[in-house]
């Protein structure tokens, strides 16, 4: 019987994929609603999906999201799939997949997270404009997607180092704390936090900043 994920499991996994302000909110939502989360390899046909329980395959609500997305796009896709979950809970299969009910749920999710500054400042007005027009406009969605790619490209130029690419024993900075990379697990890595001398599991997909070990001596 598969082990039921804890809230900390969700938090640890999502920390490497979501903007910092959104991580705890999303982790709590998935945990409290018993939604299974799977981070998948890149898929050409979709960025994510939601599936309702199916007695022949799995007995929980399930969201899958591609692992290669930048953090803002990952949050956008997550809120899209959560909207599908919310509509299913409310309406079952009686409505169109991307109909009025879905669009309202998705817009509400985006407003909630934009109000809490989980998206970059330079995208907030675009997202709010997108949310206030029904039906949702594909042209605005494409503008937002382009802005996310531009921001991700700029961030990659500044640091853009995945934890998976670092050698064991390398020091790195994540969320203003210094870590030393230790042994690798399947999708995460055991790391020692120099600030508090505690062990943490960090996603191998987390973007980190290299630290010169000589400066720590």
PDB file of C-alpha atoms in Angstrom:
ATOM      1  CA  UNK A   1       0.000   0.000   0.000  1.00  0.00           C
ATOM      2  CA  UNK A   2       1.570   3.356  -1.046  1.00  0.00           C
ATOM      3  CA  UNK A   3       2.592   5.707   1.745  1.00  0.00           C
ATOM      4  CA  UNK A   4       0.348   8.748   2.198  1.00  0.00           C
ATOM      5  CA  UNK A   5       2.391  11.951   1.653  1.00  0.00           C
ATOM      6  CA  UNK A   6       2.774  14.275   4.623  1.00  0.00           C
ATOM      7  CA  UNK A   7       2.448  18.045   4.468  1.00  0.00           C
ATOM      8  CA  UNK A   8       6.234  18.239   4.718  1.00  0.00           C
ATOM      9  CA  UNK A   9       6.548  15.905   1.720  1.00  0.00           C
ATOM     10  CA  UNK A  10       4.457  18.273  -0.366  1.00  0.00           C
ATOM     11  CA  UNK A  11       6.392  21.298   0.889  1.00  0.00           C
ATOM     12  CA  UNK A  12       9.790  19.733   0.200  1.00  0.00           C
ATOM     13  CA  UNK A  13       8.840  18.746  -3.334  1.00  0.00           C
ATOM     14  CA  UNK A  14       7.181  22.031  -4.271  1.00  0.00           C
ATOM     15  CA  UNK A  15       9.947  24.233  -2.850  1.00  0.00           C
ATOM     16  CA  UNK A  16      12.058  23.598  -5.918  1.00  0.00           C
ATOM     17  CA  UNK A  17       9.282  24.311  -8.407  1.00  0.00           C
ATOM     18  CA  UNK A  18       7.133  27.172  -7.089  1.00  0.00           C
ATOM     19  CA  UNK A  19       7.723  30.840  -6.227  1.00  0.00           C
ATOM     20  CA  UNK A  20       8.514  31.078  -2.511  1.00  0.00           C
ATOM     21  CA  UNK A  21       5.300  32.931  -1.548  1.00  0.00           C
ATOM     22  CA  UNK A  22       3.141  30.229  -3.123  1.00  0.00           C
ATOM     23  CA  UNK A  23       4.798  27.077  -1.794  1.00  0.00           C
ATOM     24  CA  UNK A  24       3.108  26.774   1.614  1.00  0.00           C
ATOM     25  CA  UNK A  25      -0.339  27.713   0.250  1.00  0.00           C
ATOM     26  CA  UNK A  26      -0.234  25.117  -2.526  1.00  0.00           C
ATOM     27  CA  UNK A  27       1.269  22.432  -0.278  1.00  0.00           C
ATOM     28  CA  UNK A  28      -1.501  22.921   2.290  1.00  0.00           C
ATOM     29  CA  UNK A  29      -4.197  22.841  -0.394  1.00  0.00           C
ATOM     30  CA  UNK A  30      -2.961  19.597  -1.937  1.00  0.00           C
ATOM     31  CA  UNK A  31      -2.444  17.959   1.458  1.00  0.00           C
ATOM     32  CA  UNK A  32      -5.807  19.019   2.928  1.00  0.00           C
ATOM     33  CA  UNK A  33      -7.704  17.903  -0.168  1.00  0.00           C
ATOM     34  CA  UNK A  34      -5.736  14.638  -0.492  1.00  0.00           C
ATOM     35  CA  UNK A  35      -4.640  15.417  -4.046  1.00  0.00           C
ATOM     36  CA  UNK A  36      -1.845  13.253  -5.392  1.00  0.00           C
ATOM     37  CA  UNK A  37       0.945  15.218  -7.094  1.00  0.00           C
ATOM     38  CA  UNK A  38       3.299  13.836  -9.730  1.00  0.00           C
ATOM     39  CA  UNK A  39       6.136  15.839 -11.278  1.00  0.00           C
ATOM     40  CA  UNK A  40       6.716  14.340 -14.722  1.00  0.00           C
ATOM     41  CA  UNK A  41       9.275  14.538 -17.482  1.00  0.00           C
ATOM     42  CA  UNK A  42       8.655  17.160 -20.172  1.00  0.00           C
ATOM     43  CA  UNK A  43       5.669  16.301 -22.360  1.00  0.00           C
ATOM     44  CA  UNK A  44       5.208  17.761 -25.828  1.00  0.00           C
ATOM     45  CA  UNK A  45       1.422  17.634 -25.764  1.00  0.00           C
ATOM     46  CA  UNK A  46       0.669  19.196 -22.380  1.00  0.00           C
ATOM     47  CA  UNK A  47       2.173  21.056 -19.443  1.00  0.00           C
ATOM     48  CA  UNK A  48      -0.022  19.436 -16.803  1.00  0.00           C
ATOM     49  CA  UNK A  49      -3.280  17.645 -16.211  1.00  0.00           C
ATOM     50  CA  UNK A  50      -5.907  16.793 -13.604  1.00  0.00           C
ATOM     51  CA  UNK A  51      -7.543  13.394 -13.247  1.00  0.00           C
ATOM     52  CA  UNK A  52     -10.461  12.473 -11.004  1.00  0.00           C
ATOM     53  CA  UNK A  53     -10.343   9.199  -9.035  1.00  0.00           C
ATOM     54  CA  UNK A  54     -10.665   6.098 -11.189  1.00  0.00           C
ATOM     55  CA  UNK A  55     -11.272   2.784  -9.378  1.00  0.00           C
ATOM     56  CA  UNK A  56      -9.406   0.892 -12.104  1.00  0.00           C
ATOM     57  CA  UNK A  57      -6.250   3.052 -11.925  1.00  0.00           C
ATOM     58  CA  UNK A  58      -5.998   5.224  -8.776  1.00  0.00           C
ATOM     59  CA  UNK A  59      -8.311   6.181  -5.915  1.00  0.00           C
ATOM     60  CA  UNK A  60      -7.292   9.816  -5.385  1.00  0.00           C
ATOM     61  CA  UNK A  61      -7.569  13.077  -7.261  1.00  0.00           C
ATOM     62  CA  UNK A  62      -4.332  13.512  -9.200  1.00  0.00           C
ATOM     63  CA  UNK A  63      -2.433  16.455 -10.657  1.00  0.00           C
ATOM     64  CA  UNK A  64       0.636  16.012 -12.835  1.00  0.00           C
ATOM     65  CA  UNK A  65       2.899  18.868 -13.975  1.00  0.00           C
ATOM     66  CA  UNK A  66       5.980  18.891 -16.204  1.00  0.00           C
ATOM     67  CA  UNK A  67       9.269  19.215 -14.364  1.00  0.00           C
ATOM     68  CA  UNK A  68      10.930  21.531 -16.894  1.00  0.00           C
ATOM     69  CA  UNK A  69       8.717  24.585 -16.308  1.00  0.00           C
ATOM     70  CA  UNK A  70      10.012  27.820 -14.805  1.00  0.00           C
ATOM     71  CA  UNK A  71       8.533  28.628 -11.401  1.00  0.00           C
ATOM     72  CA  UNK A  72       5.969  31.174 -12.606  1.00  0.00           C
ATOM     73  CA  UNK A  73       4.705  28.908 -15.366  1.00  0.00           C
ATOM     74  CA  UNK A  74       4.626  25.997 -12.904  1.00  0.00           C
ATOM     75  CA  UNK A  75       2.378  28.051 -10.592  1.00  0.00           C
ATOM     76  CA  UNK A  76       0.177  29.086 -13.529  1.00  0.00           C
ATOM     77  CA  UNK A  77      -0.266  25.464 -14.618  1.00  0.00           C
ATOM     78  CA  UNK A  78      -0.847  24.334 -11.025  1.00  0.00           C
ATOM     79  CA  UNK A  79      -3.675  26.875 -10.607  1.00  0.00           C
ATOM     80  CA  UNK A  80      -5.126  25.742 -13.936  1.00  0.00           C
ATOM     81  CA  UNK A  81      -5.234  22.117 -12.780  1.00  0.00           C
ATOM     82  CA  UNK A  82      -6.548  23.058  -9.338  1.00  0.00           C
ATOM     83  CA  UNK A  83      -9.402  24.879 -11.105  1.00  0.00           C
ATOM     84  CA  UNK A  84     -10.260  21.613 -12.895  1.00  0.00           C
ATOM     85  CA  UNK A  85     -10.319  19.870  -9.508  1.00  0.00           C
ATOM     86  CA  UNK A  86     -12.564  22.573  -8.013  1.00  0.00           C
ATOM     87  CA  UNK A  87     -15.026  22.358 -10.900  1.00  0.00           C
ATOM     88  CA  UNK A  88     -15.130  18.564 -10.698  1.00  0.00           C
ATOM     89  CA  UNK A  89     -15.890  18.701  -6.959  1.00  0.00           C
ATOM     90  CA  UNK A  90     -18.679  21.213  -7.567  1.00  0.00           C
ATOM     91  CA  UNK A  91     -20.157  20.025 -10.866  1.00  0.00           C
ATOM     92  CA  UNK A  92     -18.799  16.554 -11.586  1.00  0.00           C
ATOM     93  CA  UNK A  93     -18.659  15.812 -15.306  1.00  0.00           C
ATOM     94  CA  UNK A  94     -21.771  17.814 -16.169  1.00  0.00           C
ATOM     95  CA  UNK A  95     -19.922  20.847 -17.585  1.00  0.00           C
ATOM     96  CA  UNK A  96     -17.426  21.503 -20.382  1.00  0.00           C
ATOM     97  CA  UNK A  97     -13.753  21.042 -19.395  1.00  0.00           C
ATOM     98  CA  UNK A  98     -12.867  24.695 -20.144  1.00  0.00           C
ATOM     99  CA  UNK A  99     -16.315  26.186 -19.908  1.00  0.00           C
ATOM    100  CA  UNK A 100     -17.609  29.099 -17.852  1.00  0.00           C
ATOM    101  CA  UNK A 101     -17.304  27.287 -14.520  1.00  0.00           C
ATOM    102  CA  UNK A 102     -13.649  26.444 -15.150  1.00  0.00           C
ATOM    103  CA  UNK A 103     -12.781  29.936 -16.357  1.00  0.00           C
ATOM    104  CA  UNK A 104     -14.289  31.556 -13.257  1.00  0.00           C
ATOM    105  CA  UNK A 105     -12.470  29.125 -10.945  1.00  0.00           C
ATOM    106  CA  UNK A 106      -9.146  29.681 -12.723  1.00  0.00           C
ATOM    107  CA  UNK A 107      -9.571  33.471 -12.658  1.00  0.00           C
ATOM    108  CA  UNK A 108     -10.368  33.373  -8.923  1.00  0.00           C
ATOM    109  CA  UNK A 109      -7.233  31.306  -8.270  1.00  0.00           C
ATOM    110  CA  UNK A 110      -5.069  33.723 -10.248  1.00  0.00           C
ATOM    111  CA  UNK A 111      -6.515  36.755  -8.437  1.00  0.00           C
ATOM    112  CA  UNK A 112      -5.902  35.124  -5.048  1.00  0.00           C
ATOM    113  CA  UNK A 113      -2.228  34.475  -5.769  1.00  0.00           C
ATOM    114  CA  UNK A 114      -1.661  37.772  -7.569  1.00  0.00           C
ATOM    115  CA  UNK A 115      -3.102  39.653  -4.573  1.00  0.00           C
ATOM    116  CA  UNK A 116      -0.468  37.887  -2.459  1.00  0.00           C
ATOM    117  CA  UNK A 117       2.338  38.866  -4.874  1.00  0.00           C
ATOM    118  CA  UNK A 118       3.199  35.286  -5.788  1.00  0.00           C
ATOM    119  CA  UNK A 119       3.745  36.289  -9.416  1.00  0.00           C
ATOM    120  CA  UNK A 120       6.430  38.784 -10.513  1.00  0.00           C
ATOM    121  CA  UNK A 121       5.479  42.441 -10.095  1.00  0.00           C
ATOM    122  CA  UNK A 122       5.855  43.119 -13.806  1.00  0.00           C
ATOM    123  CA  UNK A 123       3.171  40.526 -14.633  1.00  0.00           C
ATOM    124  CA  UNK A 124       0.582  41.450 -11.997  1.00  0.00           C
ATOM    125  CA  UNK A 125      -1.375  43.976 -14.076  1.00  0.00           C
ATOM    126  CA  UNK A 126      -1.408  41.661 -17.092  1.00  0.00           C
ATOM    127  CA  UNK A 127      -2.752  38.818 -14.960  1.00  0.00           C
ATOM    128  CA  UNK A 128      -5.432  41.010 -13.376  1.00  0.00           C
ATOM    129  CA  UNK A 129      -6.508  42.211 -16.845  1.00  0.00           C
ATOM    130  CA  UNK A 130      -6.703  38.575 -17.930  1.00  0.00           C
ATOM    131  CA  UNK A 131      -8.866  37.657 -14.923  1.00  0.00           C
ATOM    132  CA  UNK A 132     -11.413  40.430 -15.388  1.00  0.00           C
ATOM    133  CA  UNK A 133     -12.480  39.536 -18.926  1.00  0.00           C
ATOM    134  CA  UNK A 134     -14.833  36.657 -19.638  1.00  0.00           C
ATOM    135  CA  UNK A 135     -14.354  34.548 -21.582  1.00  0.00           C
ATOM    136  CA  UNK A 136     -10.630  34.493 -20.781  1.00  0.00           C
ATOM    137  CA  UNK A 137      -8.592  35.901 -23.661  1.00  0.00           C
ATOM    138  CA  UNK A 138      -6.003  33.657 -25.306  1.00  0.00           C
ATOM    139  CA  UNK A 139      -4.130  36.713 -26.586  1.00  0.00           C
ATOM    140  CA  UNK A 140      -3.542  37.938 -23.014  1.00  0.00           C
ATOM    141  CA  UNK A 141      -2.576  34.444 -21.894  1.00  0.00           C
ATOM    142  CA  UNK A 142       0.091  34.334 -24.619  1.00  0.00           C
ATOM    143  CA  UNK A 143       1.447  37.712 -23.468  1.00  0.00           C
ATOM    144  CA  UNK A 144       1.737  36.416 -19.908  1.00  0.00           C
ATOM    145  CA  UNK A 145       3.447  33.217 -21.087  1.00  0.00           C
ATOM    146  CA  UNK A 146       5.980  35.275 -23.085  1.00  0.00           C
ATOM    147  CA  UNK A 147       6.654  37.446 -20.039  1.00  0.00           C
ATOM    148  CA  UNK A 148       7.261  34.356 -17.883  1.00  0.00           C
ATOM    149  CA  UNK A 149       9.746  33.029 -20.463  1.00  0.00           C
ATOM    150  CA  UNK A 150      11.523  36.382 -20.574  1.00  0.00           C
ATOM    151  CA  UNK A 151      11.808  36.510 -16.775  1.00  0.00           C
ATOM    152  CA  UNK A 152      13.003  32.895 -16.634  1.00  0.00           C
ATOM    153  CA  UNK A 153      15.631  33.628 -19.280  1.00  0.00           C
ATOM    154  CA  UNK A 154      16.937  36.618 -17.337  1.00  0.00           C
ATOM    155  CA  UNK A 155      17.078  34.581 -14.120  1.00  0.00           C
ATOM    156  CA  UNK A 156      18.964  31.803 -15.870  1.00  0.00           C
ATOM    157  CA  UNK A 157      21.559  34.283 -17.063  1.00  0.00           C
ATOM    158  CA  UNK A 158      22.068  35.466 -13.483  1.00  0.00           C
ATOM    159  CA  UNK A 159      22.372  32.049 -11.831  1.00  0.00           C
ATOM    160  CA  UNK A 160      20.446  29.239 -13.526  1.00  0.00           C
ATOM    161  CA  UNK A 161      22.170  26.300 -11.810  1.00  0.00           C
ATOM    162  CA  UNK A 162      20.133  23.190 -11.068  1.00  0.00           C
ATOM    163  CA  UNK A 163      21.064  21.335  -7.911  1.00  0.00           C
ATOM    164  CA  UNK A 164      21.250  18.125  -9.965  1.00  0.00           C
ATOM    165  CA  UNK A 165      24.167  19.613 -11.927  1.00  0.00           C
ATOM    166  CA  UNK A 166      26.349  20.237  -8.865  1.00  0.00           C
ATOM    167  CA  UNK A 167      28.922  17.770  -7.588  1.00  0.00           C
ATOM    168  CA  UNK A 168      28.572  16.225  -4.125  1.00  0.00           C
ATOM    169  CA  UNK A 169      30.226  18.463  -1.523  1.00  0.00           C
ATOM    170  CA  UNK A 170      29.472  21.699  -3.420  1.00  0.00           C
ATOM    171  CA  UNK A 171      28.173  24.646  -1.420  1.00  0.00           C
ATOM    172  CA  UNK A 172      25.203  26.607  -2.735  1.00  0.00           C
ATOM    173  CA  UNK A 173      22.759  29.321  -1.717  1.00  0.00           C
ATOM    174  CA  UNK A 174      18.990  28.779  -1.685  1.00  0.00           C
ATOM    175  CA  UNK A 175      16.473  31.199  -0.159  1.00  0.00           C
ATOM    176  CA  UNK A 176      19.296  33.196   1.485  1.00  0.00           C
ATOM    177  CA  UNK A 177      20.704  30.118   3.269  1.00  0.00           C
ATOM    178  CA  UNK A 178      23.924  28.246   2.566  1.00  0.00           C
ATOM    179  CA  UNK A 179      23.855  24.471   2.009  1.00  0.00           C
ATOM    180  CA  UNK A 180      26.348  21.715   1.298  1.00  0.00           C
ATOM    181  CA  UNK A 181      25.202  19.076  -1.181  1.00  0.00           C
ATOM    182  CA  UNK A 182      25.405  15.523   0.182  1.00  0.00           C
ATOM    183  CA  UNK A 183      24.079  12.240  -1.145  1.00  0.00           C
ATOM    184  CA  UNK A 184      21.425  12.104  -3.850  1.00  0.00           C
ATOM    185  CA  UNK A 185      18.056  10.384  -3.471  1.00  0.00           C
ATOM    186  CA  UNK A 186      15.651   9.639  -6.346  1.00  0.00           C
ATOM    187  CA  UNK A 187      14.290  13.148  -6.969  1.00  0.00           C
ATOM    188  CA  UNK A 188      15.807  15.039  -4.044  1.00  0.00           C
ATOM    189  CA  UNK A 189      19.160  15.480  -2.397  1.00  0.00           C
ATOM    190  CA  UNK A 190      20.200  15.405   1.235  1.00  0.00           C
ATOM    191  CA  UNK A 191      21.812  18.763   2.046  1.00  0.00           C
ATOM    192  CA  UNK A 192      23.384  20.218   5.174  1.00  0.00           C
ATOM    193  CA  UNK A 193      22.293  23.761   5.995  1.00  0.00           C
ATOM    194  CA  UNK A 194      25.354  25.674   7.201  1.00  0.00           C
ATOM    195  CA  UNK A 195      23.180  28.304   8.899  1.00  0.00           C
ATOM    196  CA  UNK A 196      21.469  25.967  11.379  1.00  0.00           C
ATOM    197  CA  UNK A 197      23.483  22.710  10.985  1.00  0.00           C
ATOM    198  CA  UNK A 198      20.324  20.772  10.060  1.00  0.00           C
ATOM    199  CA  UNK A 199      19.708  18.301   7.246  1.00  0.00           C
ATOM    200  CA  UNK A 200      17.172  19.066   4.518  1.00  0.00           C
ATOM    201  CA  UNK A 201      15.889  17.278   1.427  1.00  0.00           C
ATOM    202  CA  UNK A 202      16.024  19.624  -1.555  1.00  0.00           C
ATOM    203  CA  UNK A 203      14.567  18.960  -5.007  1.00  0.00           C
ATOM    204  CA  UNK A 204      17.222  18.144  -7.584  1.00  0.00           C
ATOM    205  CA  UNK A 205      15.396  20.527  -9.939  1.00  0.00           C
ATOM    206  CA  UNK A 206      15.801  23.510  -7.561  1.00  0.00           C
ATOM    207  CA  UNK A 207      17.616  26.496  -9.062  1.00  0.00           C
ATOM    208  CA  UNK A 208      20.473  27.467  -6.759  1.00  0.00           C
ATOM    209  CA  UNK A 209      23.388  29.895  -6.679  1.00  0.00           C
ATOM    210  CA  UNK A 210      26.929  28.597  -6.389  1.00  0.00           C
ATOM    211  CA  UNK A 211      28.938  29.641  -3.310  1.00  0.00           C
ATOM    212  CA  UNK A 212      32.740  29.759  -3.177  1.00  0.00           C
ATOM    213  CA  UNK A 213      33.670  27.187  -0.527  1.00  0.00           C
ATOM    214  CA  UNK A 214      36.938  29.019   0.229  1.00  0.00           C
ATOM    215  CA  UNK A 215      34.965  31.993   1.505  1.00  0.00           C
ATOM    216  CA  UNK A 216      33.241  29.812   4.091  1.00  0.00           C
ATOM    217  CA  UNK A 217      36.482  28.850   5.849  1.00  0.00           C
TER     218      UNK A 217
END
